[in-house]
Structure formats: C-alpha cells, structure tokens
C-alpha cells in the first residue's frame, strides 16, 4: 500500500489550527479582551500563518510522493525492459548501461520533494516534473492567486521580519479554509490524473 495515500492528518491539522484561531479571535473580541491576545495578537497571527503554510507544504510533498509511488509501482509491475525504456528516452546505448531487468524509477523521496514548496510556481513546476498538470484545472487557477499572496506574506514574515499588522485572526481563519479547499483541489487533480486511471 502507498504510504502517502491518506491526507486525514493534514485536514486534522488545518481543523485544529482553525479552532485555535477562532478561539484566539473570540478572546480578543470578548467584552474584556484577554490581555495575552490583546497585547501579543501579532505574535500569534504570525505563528498561525507560518504554521498553516508549513502544513500546506507537507501536504504538497505528500501528494507528489503519492503520485510518484503509484507510478513507480505500476512501472515495475508492467515489467517493461530497462534497456528498451532507457533507449527510447534517449540514453546512449552501451554495454555498461544494459540491464536485463524491469525498468525502475529510481528517484528518492528527497529528490522528488526537494523542490516542492508552497510557492505557486514551484508547486506547478514540481507537479509538472512528475506528469501532473495543475494549471489545466479551473478550480486551481481560481485559488492560486489567493494562495500565492498568503505564501508570499509568510515568506515576508520569515525572511523580512514583516510584522503582519495587516492580518487578523479572521484572516487566518479564512486562510485555513482556503488552504483546505486548495489541498482538496490538488488531491482531486492528482488522484484523477489520467496516468492513475488505467
């Protein structure tokens, strides 16, 4: 069984983060605001935003690995000759490169995930590298600008010490909802890919 089949863990993390952001917002807006959240809301908001992006990146890595593991298994099961496959892919023929065994995709998990990121362009390119076209999907295109802006904000917080004063707990709640929607979209695209349907 593919170790990357389930995404329940990621949905649970987003759900828990949403609950925490809602409770933080409630404490800030109650009749007598909670002093911790009133005085340090920016710290909490920044950490929630960074956490949401971390969950997103882990999810994206999981999905690209799911796809690659599925394809690896199918390629191996098809028992396609190694030599024929490498020759048709443009490898130079030499007796040193010949193998009389089934062709195997020998990419490691690290090689597959090292370029996966919350950054939209990197996400598109990482999935395209393994054979999944995200840009052909209407829902993906509708969500990508929102996701891109929030990931850029996270990068500004981490790399430029942006104080995120323009982000509220309500914004974090919206972000978590959109990230969850985006992850479901990515999963649908991956799991319905034509290479997995046969």
PDB file of N, CA and C in Angstrom, residues 72-147:
ATOM      1  N   UNK A  72       5.637   4.476  -9.742  1.00  0.00           N
ATOM      2  CA  UNK A  72       6.746   3.524  -9.569  1.00  0.00           C
ATOM      3  C   UNK A  72       6.226   2.088  -9.542  1.00  0.00           C
ATOM      4  N   UNK A  73       5.172   1.868  -8.759  1.00  0.00           N
ATOM      5  CA  UNK A  73       4.605   0.526  -8.651  1.00  0.00           C
ATOM      6  C   UNK A  73       4.052   0.032  -9.963  1.00  0.00           C
ATOM      7  N   UNK A  74       3.387   0.885 -10.701  1.00  0.00           N
ATOM      8  CA  UNK A  74       2.814   0.494 -11.990  1.00  0.00           C
ATOM      9  C   UNK A  74       3.893   0.200 -13.018  1.00  0.00           C
ATOM     10  N   UNK A  75       4.931   1.034 -13.031  1.00  0.00           N
ATOM     11  CA  UNK A  75       6.035   0.817 -13.983  1.00  0.00           C
ATOM     12  C   UNK A  75       6.706  -0.520 -13.699  1.00  0.00           C
ATOM     13  N   UNK A  76       6.968  -0.795 -12.431  1.00  0.00           N
ATOM     14  CA  UNK A  76       7.625  -2.046 -12.084  1.00  0.00           C
ATOM     15  C   UNK A  76       6.730  -3.243 -12.421  1.00  0.00           C
ATOM     16  N   UNK A  77       5.442  -3.135 -12.104  1.00  0.00           N
ATOM     17  CA  UNK A  77       4.503  -4.227 -12.392  1.00  0.00           C
ATOM     18  C   UNK A  77       4.346  -4.488 -13.880  1.00  0.00           C
ATOM     19  N   UNK A  78       4.521  -3.454 -14.687  1.00  0.00           N
ATOM     20  CA  UNK A  78       4.383  -3.615 -16.141  1.00  0.00           C
ATOM     21  C   UNK A  78       5.523  -4.439 -16.730  1.00  0.00           C
ATOM     22  N   UNK A  79       6.605  -4.600 -15.972  1.00  0.00           N
ATOM     23  CA  UNK A  79       7.725  -5.446 -16.392  1.00  0.00           C
ATOM     24  C   UNK A  79       8.287  -5.011 -17.756  1.00  0.00           C
ATOM     25  N   UNK A  80       8.445  -3.694 -17.912  1.00  0.00           N
ATOM     26  CA  UNK A  80       8.981  -3.138 -19.155  1.00  0.00           C
ATOM     27  C   UNK A  80      10.497  -3.283 -19.136  1.00  0.00           C
ATOM     28  N   UNK A  81      11.096  -3.739 -20.242  1.00  0.00           N
ATOM     29  CA  UNK A  81      12.550  -3.910 -20.248  1.00  0.00           C
ATOM     30  C   UNK A  81      13.300  -2.598 -19.998  1.00  0.00           C
ATOM     31  N   UNK A  82      14.250  -2.658 -19.099  1.00  0.00           N
ATOM     32  CA  UNK A  82      15.069  -1.491 -18.757  1.00  0.00           C
ATOM     33  C   UNK A  82      15.738  -0.919 -20.005  1.00  0.00           C
ATOM     34  N   UNK A  83      16.358  -1.748 -20.793  1.00  0.00           N
ATOM     35  CA  UNK A  83      17.131  -1.281 -21.949  1.00  0.00           C
ATOM     36  C   UNK A  83      16.247  -0.579 -22.976  1.00  0.00           C
ATOM     37  N   UNK A  84      15.079  -1.125 -23.238  1.00  0.00           N
ATOM     38  CA  UNK A  84      14.170  -0.504 -24.202  1.00  0.00           C
ATOM     39  C   UNK A  84      13.717   0.869 -23.704  1.00  0.00           C
ATOM     40  N   UNK A  85      13.418   0.956 -22.432  1.00  0.00           N
ATOM     41  CA  UNK A  85      12.937   2.211 -21.849  1.00  0.00           C
ATOM     42  C   UNK A  85      14.008   3.291 -21.896  1.00  0.00           C
ATOM     43  N   UNK A  86      15.216   2.969 -21.473  1.00  0.00           N
ATOM     44  CA  UNK A  86      16.279   3.979 -21.462  1.00  0.00           C
ATOM     45  C   UNK A  86      16.678   4.378 -22.885  1.00  0.00           C
ATOM     46  N   UNK A  87      16.656   3.417 -23.799  1.00  0.00           N
ATOM     47  CA  UNK A  87      16.990   3.719 -25.198  1.00  0.00           C
ATOM     48  C   UNK A  87      15.962   4.682 -25.791  1.00  0.00           C
ATOM     49  N   UNK A  88      14.668   4.400 -25.554  1.00  0.00           N
ATOM     50  CA  UNK A  88      13.616   5.265 -26.105  1.00  0.00           C
ATOM     51  C   UNK A  88      13.619   6.640 -25.443  1.00  0.00           C
ATOM     52  N   UNK A  89      14.158   6.741 -24.227  1.00  0.00           N
ATOM     53  CA  UNK A  89      14.240   8.027 -23.528  1.00  0.00           C
ATOM     54  C   UNK A  89      15.472   8.824 -23.942  1.00  0.00           C
ATOM     55  N   UNK A  90      16.298   8.260 -24.817  1.00  0.00           N
ATOM     56  CA  UNK A  90      17.438   8.999 -25.343  1.00  0.00           C
ATOM     57  C   UNK A  90      18.776   8.673 -24.720  1.00  0.00           C
ATOM     58  N   UNK A  91      18.833   7.656 -23.856  1.00  0.00           N
ATOM     59  CA  UNK A  91      20.122   7.282 -23.262  1.00  0.00           C
ATOM     60  C   UNK A  91      21.002   6.641 -24.323  1.00  0.00           C
ATOM     61  N   UNK A  92      22.283   6.893 -24.240  1.00  0.00           N
ATOM     62  CA  UNK A  92      23.219   6.296 -25.199  1.00  0.00           C
ATOM     63  C   UNK A  92      23.354   4.814 -24.913  1.00  0.00           C
ATOM     64  N   UNK A  93      23.335   4.054 -25.976  1.00  0.00           N
ATOM     65  CA  UNK A  93      23.472   2.604 -25.820  1.00  0.00           C
ATOM     66  C   UNK A  93      24.927   2.252 -25.529  1.00  0.00           C
ATOM     67  N   UNK A  94      25.119   1.481 -24.487  1.00  0.00           N
ATOM     68  CA  UNK A  94      26.447   0.930 -24.202  1.00  0.00           C
ATOM     69  C   UNK A  94      26.249  -0.315 -23.361  1.00  0.00           C
ATOM     70  N   UNK A  95      27.153  -1.222 -23.480  1.00  0.00           N
ATOM     71  CA  UNK A  95      27.007  -2.478 -22.738  1.00  0.00           C
ATOM     72  C   UNK A  95      27.084  -2.236 -21.231  1.00  0.00           C
ATOM     73  N   UNK A  96      27.747  -1.169 -20.814  1.00  0.00           N
ATOM     74  CA  UNK A  96      27.850  -0.868 -19.384  1.00  0.00           C
ATOM     75  C   UNK A  96      26.506  -0.446 -18.787  1.00  0.00           C
ATOM     76  N   UNK A  97      25.634   0.153 -19.610  1.00  0.00           N
ATOM     77  CA  UNK A  97      24.341   0.636 -19.120  1.00  0.00           C
ATOM     78  C   UNK A  97      23.225  -0.391 -19.259  1.00  0.00           C
ATOM     79  N   UNK A  98      23.535  -1.541 -19.863  1.00  0.00           N
ATOM     80  CA  UNK A  98      22.485  -2.531 -20.088  1.00  0.00           C
ATOM     81  C   UNK A  98      22.127  -3.285 -18.815  1.00  0.00           C
ATOM     82  N   UNK A  99      20.814  -3.459 -18.639  1.00  0.00           N
ATOM     83  CA  UNK A  99      20.304  -4.267 -17.534  1.00  0.00           C
ATOM     84  C   UNK A  99      19.205  -5.152 -18.107  1.00  0.00           C
ATOM     85  N   UNK A 100      19.238  -6.412 -17.778  1.00  0.00           N
ATOM     86  CA  UNK A 100      18.209  -7.336 -18.255  1.00  0.00           C
ATOM     87  C   UNK A 100      17.207  -7.582 -17.131  1.00  0.00           C
ATOM     88  N   UNK A 101      16.589  -6.478 -16.748  1.00  0.00           N
ATOM     89  CA  UNK A 101      15.625  -6.490 -15.651  1.00  0.00           C
ATOM     90  C   UNK A 101      14.546  -5.454 -15.969  1.00  0.00           C
ATOM     91  N   UNK A 102      13.453  -5.454 -15.205  1.00  0.00           N
ATOM     92  CA  UNK A 102      12.419  -4.447 -15.447  1.00  0.00           C
ATOM     93  C   UNK A 102      12.946  -3.039 -15.160  1.00  0.00           C
ATOM     94  N   UNK A 103      12.442  -2.093 -15.922  1.00  0.00           N
ATOM     95  CA  UNK A 103      12.788  -0.697 -15.686  1.00  0.00           C
ATOM     96  C   UNK A 103      12.210  -0.258 -14.347  1.00  0.00           C
ATOM     97  N   UNK A 104      12.978   0.525 -13.600  1.00  0.00           N
ATOM     98  CA  UNK A 104      12.516   1.068 -12.320  1.00  0.00           C
ATOM     99  C   UNK A 104      12.767   2.565 -12.286  1.00  0.00           C
ATOM    100  N   UNK A 105      11.833   3.291 -11.711  1.00  0.00           N
ATOM    101  CA  UNK A 105      12.037   4.725 -11.455  1.00  0.00           C
ATOM    102  C   UNK A 105      12.843   4.792 -10.165  1.00  0.00           C
ATOM    103  N   UNK A 106      14.045   5.322 -10.262  1.00  0.00           N
ATOM    104  CA  UNK A 106      14.944   5.263  -9.100  1.00  0.00           C
ATOM    105  C   UNK A 106      15.111   6.606  -8.388  1.00  0.00           C
ATOM    106  N   UNK A 107      14.117   7.474  -8.495  1.00  0.00           N
ATOM    107  CA  UNK A 107      14.167   8.740  -7.753  1.00  0.00           C
ATOM    108  C   UNK A 107      13.888   8.480  -6.275  1.00  0.00           C
ATOM    109  N   UNK A 108      14.644   9.116  -5.417  1.00  0.00           N
ATOM    110  CA  UNK A 108      14.394   9.010  -3.974  1.00  0.00           C
ATOM    111  C   UNK A 108      13.305  10.007  -3.579  1.00  0.00           C
ATOM    112  N   UNK A 109      12.706   9.780  -2.409  1.00  0.00           N
ATOM    113  CA  UNK A 109      11.698  10.715  -1.907  1.00  0.00           C
ATOM    114  C   UNK A 109      12.282  12.121  -1.778  1.00  0.00           C
ATOM    115  N   UNK A 110      13.519  12.208  -1.334  1.00  0.00           N
ATOM    116  CA  UNK A 110      14.176  13.514  -1.164  1.00  0.00           C
ATOM    117  C   UNK A 110      14.326  14.219  -2.507  1.00  0.00           C
ATOM    118  N   UNK A 111      14.712  13.476  -3.543  1.00  0.00           N
ATOM    119  CA  UNK A 111      14.851  14.080  -4.867  1.00  0.00           C
ATOM    120  C   UNK A 111      13.505  14.600  -5.377  1.00  0.00           C
ATOM    121  N   UNK A 112      12.448  13.868  -5.083  1.00  0.00           N
ATOM    122  CA  UNK A 112      11.114  14.254  -5.546  1.00  0.00           C
ATOM    123  C   UNK A 112      10.612  15.493  -4.814  1.00  0.00           C
ATOM    124  N   UNK A 113      10.856  15.574  -3.511  1.00  0.00           N
ATOM    125  CA  UNK A 113      10.261  16.652  -2.707  1.00  0.00           C
ATOM    126  C   UNK A 113      11.141  17.876  -2.515  1.00  0.00           C
ATOM    127  N   UNK A 114      12.410  17.813  -2.885  1.00  0.00           N
ATOM    128  CA  UNK A 114      13.303  18.929  -2.556  1.00  0.00           C
ATOM    129  C   UNK A 114      12.904  20.250  -3.206  1.00  0.00           C
ATOM    130  N   UNK A 115      12.169  20.218  -4.307  1.00  0.00           N
ATOM    131  CA  UNK A 115      11.750  21.462  -4.956  1.00  0.00           C
ATOM    132  C   UNK A 115      10.290  21.809  -4.674  1.00  0.00           C
ATOM    133  N   UNK A 116       9.602  20.960  -3.906  1.00  0.00           N
ATOM    134  CA  UNK A 116       8.198  21.221  -3.593  1.00  0.00           C
ATOM    135  C   UNK A 116       8.134  22.302  -2.520  1.00  0.00           C
ATOM    136  N   UNK A 117       7.261  23.278  -2.746  1.00  0.00           N
ATOM    137  CA  UNK A 117       7.156  24.411  -1.833  1.00  0.00           C
ATOM    138  C   UNK A 117       5.744  24.955  -1.926  1.00  0.00           C
ATOM    139  N   UNK A 118       5.373  25.805  -0.987  1.00  0.00           N
ATOM    140  CA  UNK A 118       4.080  26.463  -1.052  1.00  0.00           C
ATOM    141  C   UNK A 118       4.015  27.482  -2.174  1.00  0.00           C
ATOM    142  N   UNK A 119       5.168  27.947  -2.641  1.00  0.00           N
ATOM    143  CA  UNK A 119       5.248  28.891  -3.750  1.00  0.00           C
ATOM    144  C   UNK A 119       4.530  28.304  -4.966  1.00  0.00           C
ATOM    145  N   UNK A 120       3.605  29.059  -5.538  1.00  0.00           N
ATOM    146  CA  UNK A 120       2.765  28.553  -6.625  1.00  0.00           C
ATOM    147  C   UNK A 120       3.582  28.086  -7.822  1.00  0.00           C
ATOM    148  N   UNK A 121       4.532  28.879  -8.271  1.00  0.00           N
ATOM    149  CA  UNK A 121       5.319  28.482  -9.448  1.00  0.00           C
ATOM    150  C   UNK A 121       6.115  27.211  -9.180  1.00  0.00           C
ATOM    151  N   UNK A 122       6.698  27.117  -7.985  1.00  0.00           N
ATOM    152  CA  UNK A 122       7.448  25.897  -7.640  1.00  0.00           C
ATOM    153  C   UNK A 122       6.509  24.700  -7.543  1.00  0.00           C
ATOM    154  N   UNK A 123       5.309  24.923  -7.013  1.00  0.00           N
ATOM    155  CA  UNK A 123       4.320  23.849  -6.930  1.00  0.00           C
ATOM    156  C   UNK A 123       3.953  23.369  -8.327  1.00  0.00           C
ATOM    157  N   UNK A 124       3.635  24.311  -9.206  1.00  0.00           N
ATOM    158  CA  UNK A 124       3.267  23.958 -10.589  1.00  0.00           C
ATOM    159  C   UNK A 124       4.392  23.177 -11.245  1.00  0.00           C
ATOM    160  N   UNK A 125       5.625  23.670 -11.116  1.00  0.00           N
ATOM    161  CA  UNK A 125       6.772  23.013 -11.760  1.00  0.00           C
ATOM    162  C   UNK A 125       7.078  21.651 -11.155  1.00  0.00           C
ATOM    163  N   UNK A 126       6.958  21.521  -9.834  1.00  0.00           N
ATOM    164  CA  UNK A 126       7.237  20.236  -9.180  1.00  0.00           C
ATOM    165  C   UNK A 126       6.257  19.165  -9.641  1.00  0.00           C
ATOM    166  N   UNK A 127       4.978  19.520  -9.690  1.00  0.00           N
ATOM    167  CA  UNK A 127       3.980  18.548 -10.126  1.00  0.00           C
ATOM    168  C   UNK A 127       4.117  18.261 -11.617  1.00  0.00           C
ATOM    169  N   UNK A 128       4.432  19.290 -12.411  1.00  0.00           N
ATOM    170  CA  UNK A 128       4.628  19.083 -13.852  1.00  0.00           C
ATOM    171  C   UNK A 128       5.794  18.133 -14.105  1.00  0.00           C
ATOM    172  N   UNK A 129       6.838  18.215 -13.276  1.00  0.00           N
ATOM    173  CA  UNK A 129       8.008  17.347 -13.442  1.00  0.00           C
ATOM    174  C   UNK A 129       7.670  15.868 -13.329  1.00  0.00           C
ATOM    175  N   UNK A 130       6.630  15.534 -12.554  1.00  0.00           N
ATOM    176  CA  UNK A 130       6.261  14.121 -12.404  1.00  0.00           C
ATOM    177  C   UNK A 130       5.093  13.740 -13.305  1.00  0.00           C
ATOM    178  N   UNK A 131       4.534  14.726 -14.045  1.00  0.00           N
ATOM    179  CA  UNK A 131       3.477  14.416 -15.002  1.00  0.00           C
ATOM    180  C   UNK A 131       2.085  14.853 -14.611  1.00  0.00           C
ATOM    181  N   UNK A 132       1.975  15.792 -13.651  1.00  0.00           N
ATOM    182  CA  UNK A 132       0.663  16.271 -13.218  1.00  0.00           C
ATOM    183  C   UNK A 132       0.542  17.748 -13.591  1.00  0.00           C
ATOM    184  N   UNK A 133      -0.461  18.059 -14.432  1.00  0.00           N
ATOM    185  CA  UNK A 133      -0.707  19.435 -14.858  1.00  0.00           C
ATOM    186  C   UNK A 133      -1.747  20.061 -13.943  1.00  0.00           C
ATOM    187  N   UNK A 134      -1.316  20.987 -13.097  1.00  0.00           N
ATOM    188  CA  UNK A 134      -2.238  21.682 -12.204  1.00  0.00           C
ATOM    189  C   UNK A 134      -2.927  22.845 -12.906  1.00  0.00           C
ATOM    190  N   UNK A 135      -2.240  23.470 -13.847  1.00  0.00           N
ATOM    191  CA  UNK A 135      -2.739  24.698 -14.458  1.00  0.00           C
ATOM    192  C   UNK A 135      -3.931  24.480 -15.382  1.00  0.00           C
ATOM    193  N   UNK A 136      -4.186  23.259 -15.768  1.00  0.00           N
ATOM    194  CA  UNK A 136      -5.328  22.971 -16.633  1.00  0.00           C
ATOM    195  C   UNK A 136      -6.640  22.888 -15.878  1.00  0.00           C
ATOM    196  N   UNK A 137      -6.604  23.061 -14.561  1.00  0.00           N
ATOM    197  CA  UNK A 137      -7.796  22.908 -13.733  1.00  0.00           C
ATOM    198  C   UNK A 137      -8.359  24.283 -13.355  1.00  0.00           C
ATOM    199  N   UNK A 138      -9.655  24.491 -13.609  1.00  0.00           N
ATOM    200  CA  UNK A 138     -10.295  25.781 -13.323  1.00  0.00           C
ATOM    201  C   UNK A 138     -10.240  26.147 -11.843  1.00  0.00           C
ATOM    202  N   UNK A 139     -10.504  25.185 -10.967  1.00  0.00           N
ATOM    203  CA  UNK A 139     -10.512  25.477  -9.536  1.00  0.00           C
ATOM    204  C   UNK A 139      -9.109  25.871  -9.058  1.00  0.00           C
ATOM    205  N   UNK A 140      -8.097  25.176  -9.546  1.00  0.00           N
ATOM    206  CA  UNK A 140      -6.725  25.520  -9.184  1.00  0.00           C
ATOM    207  C   UNK A 140      -6.417  26.956  -9.600  1.00  0.00           C
ATOM    208  N   UNK A 141      -6.771  27.304 -10.824  1.00  0.00           N
ATOM    209  CA  UNK A 141      -6.500  28.662 -11.320  1.00  0.00           C
ATOM    210  C   UNK A 141      -7.244  29.708 -10.492  1.00  0.00           C
ATOM    211  N   UNK A 142      -8.449  29.373 -10.034  1.00  0.00           N
ATOM    212  CA  UNK A 142      -9.231  30.313  -9.224  1.00  0.00           C
ATOM    213  C   UNK A 142      -8.612  30.530  -7.844  1.00  0.00           C
ATOM    214  N   UNK A 143      -7.945  29.514  -7.308  1.00  0.00           N
ATOM    215  CA  UNK A 143      -7.383  29.596  -5.957  1.00  0.00           C
ATOM    216  C   UNK A 143      -5.933  30.094  -5.921  1.00  0.00           C
ATOM    217  N   UNK A 144      -5.222  29.969  -7.017  1.00  0.00           N
ATOM    218  CA  UNK A 144      -3.767  30.150  -6.976  1.00  0.00           C
ATOM    219  C   UNK A 144      -3.309  31.545  -6.560  1.00  0.00           C
ATOM    220  N   UNK A 145      -4.033  32.595  -6.942  1.00  0.00           N
ATOM    221  CA  UNK A 145      -3.602  33.944  -6.561  1.00  0.00           C
ATOM    222  C   UNK A 145      -3.735  34.167  -5.056  1.00  0.00           C
ATOM    223  N   UNK A 146      -4.833  33.674  -4.483  1.00  0.00           N
ATOM    224  CA  UNK A 146      -5.023  33.788  -3.031  1.00  0.00           C
ATOM    225  C   UNK A 146      -3.890  33.056  -2.303  1.00  0.00           C
ATOM    226  N   UNK A 147      -3.627  31.818  -2.725  1.00  0.00           N
ATOM    227  CA  UNK A 147      -2.581  31.004  -2.082  1.00  0.00           C
ATOM    228  C   UNK A 147      -1.230  31.683  -2.232  1.00  0.00           C
TER     229      UNK A 147
END
